[in-house]
Amino acid sequence: ALRTKRKLEGIMGAYKYIEELWRKKQSDVLRFLLRVRCWEYRQLSSICRLTRPSRPDKARRLGYKAKQGVVVYRTRVRRGGRKKPVPKGIVYGKPVHQGITKLKPKRNSQARAEEKVGRKCGGLRVLNSYWVNEDSSYKYFEVILVDPQHAAIRNDARMNWICNPQHKHRELRGLTSAGKKHRGLRAKGHLGHKRRPSERAVLKKNNAVRLRRYR
């Protein structure tokens, strides 16, 4: 039994090979591949639909299926901090709010990429996304979307949860994996008790004045 187990451990499927290849991003193969693909991505529009995912192993781990009703879009977001959007850099207020540069966005690049695609494809639901490339100016992500009206999705018991109305624009409300990450919900136990259900909800609860009627 032990010999059989060792033999099975030595066997890797195609997806496992792709996964191991993407783990070594500094290897000659992947450096060349990413450089060539990045040049191609720069020539295309900021949001474009794909016939198939660039990383099939990663896409399948995140819920992608090669079936009707599931599509993949690639998008790009600008790298770097978030400059305050005020005209001519003038803030008509107190000095504490007059910072323009050196400000960072609250949401991560991946969540912003999901939002960008989610707004463009309003009738689809964002399932998940993953990193594919980056250069000096942009980060490129591929976003998996699902059509909630398609019969193939509505009849799939493993996927039709996303057809429920409470999952409309889940990417705008921080409910995707990338959204939960920037909300700090990866922390469990006592490390994350001030982040659940959200930082704002905890702040309101802790600062609310409760005056009991009979006191």
Tab-separated table of C-alpha atoms in Angstrom, residues 7-8 10 14 17 26 29 38 82 94 101 110 117 121 139 152 156 159 164 183 198:
chain	number	residue	atom	x	y	z
A	7	LYS	CA	3.947	5.877	-6.946
A	8	LEU	CA	0.748	7.973	-7.038
A	10	GLY	CA	5.062	10.903	-8.235
A	14	ALA	CA	-1.564	18.381	-16.683
A	17	TYR	CA	2.246	20.788	-14.185
A	26	GLN	CA	11.306	33.915	-12.353
A	29	VAL	CA	10.030	29.918	-19.577
A	38	CYS	CA	2.149	41.530	-21.732
A	82	ARG	CA	-4.612	56.787	-5.550
A	94	LYS	CA	-8.910	72.026	6.829
A	101	THR	CA	-0.386	62.410	-3.205
A	110	GLN	CA	-7.874	42.860	-7.939
A	117	VAL	CA	-15.694	44.370	-15.375
A	121	CYS	CA	-21.177	43.519	-17.822
A	139	LYS	CA	-1.823	44.999	-13.517
A	152	ALA	CA	-27.301	25.688	-17.963
A	156	ASP	CA	-26.588	23.370	-12.142
A	159	MET	CA	-23.553	26.914	-9.442
A	164	ASN	CA	-30.221	34.472	-6.188
A	183	ARG	CA	-11.867	44.092	4.165
A	198	SER	CA	-17.609	45.217	8.978
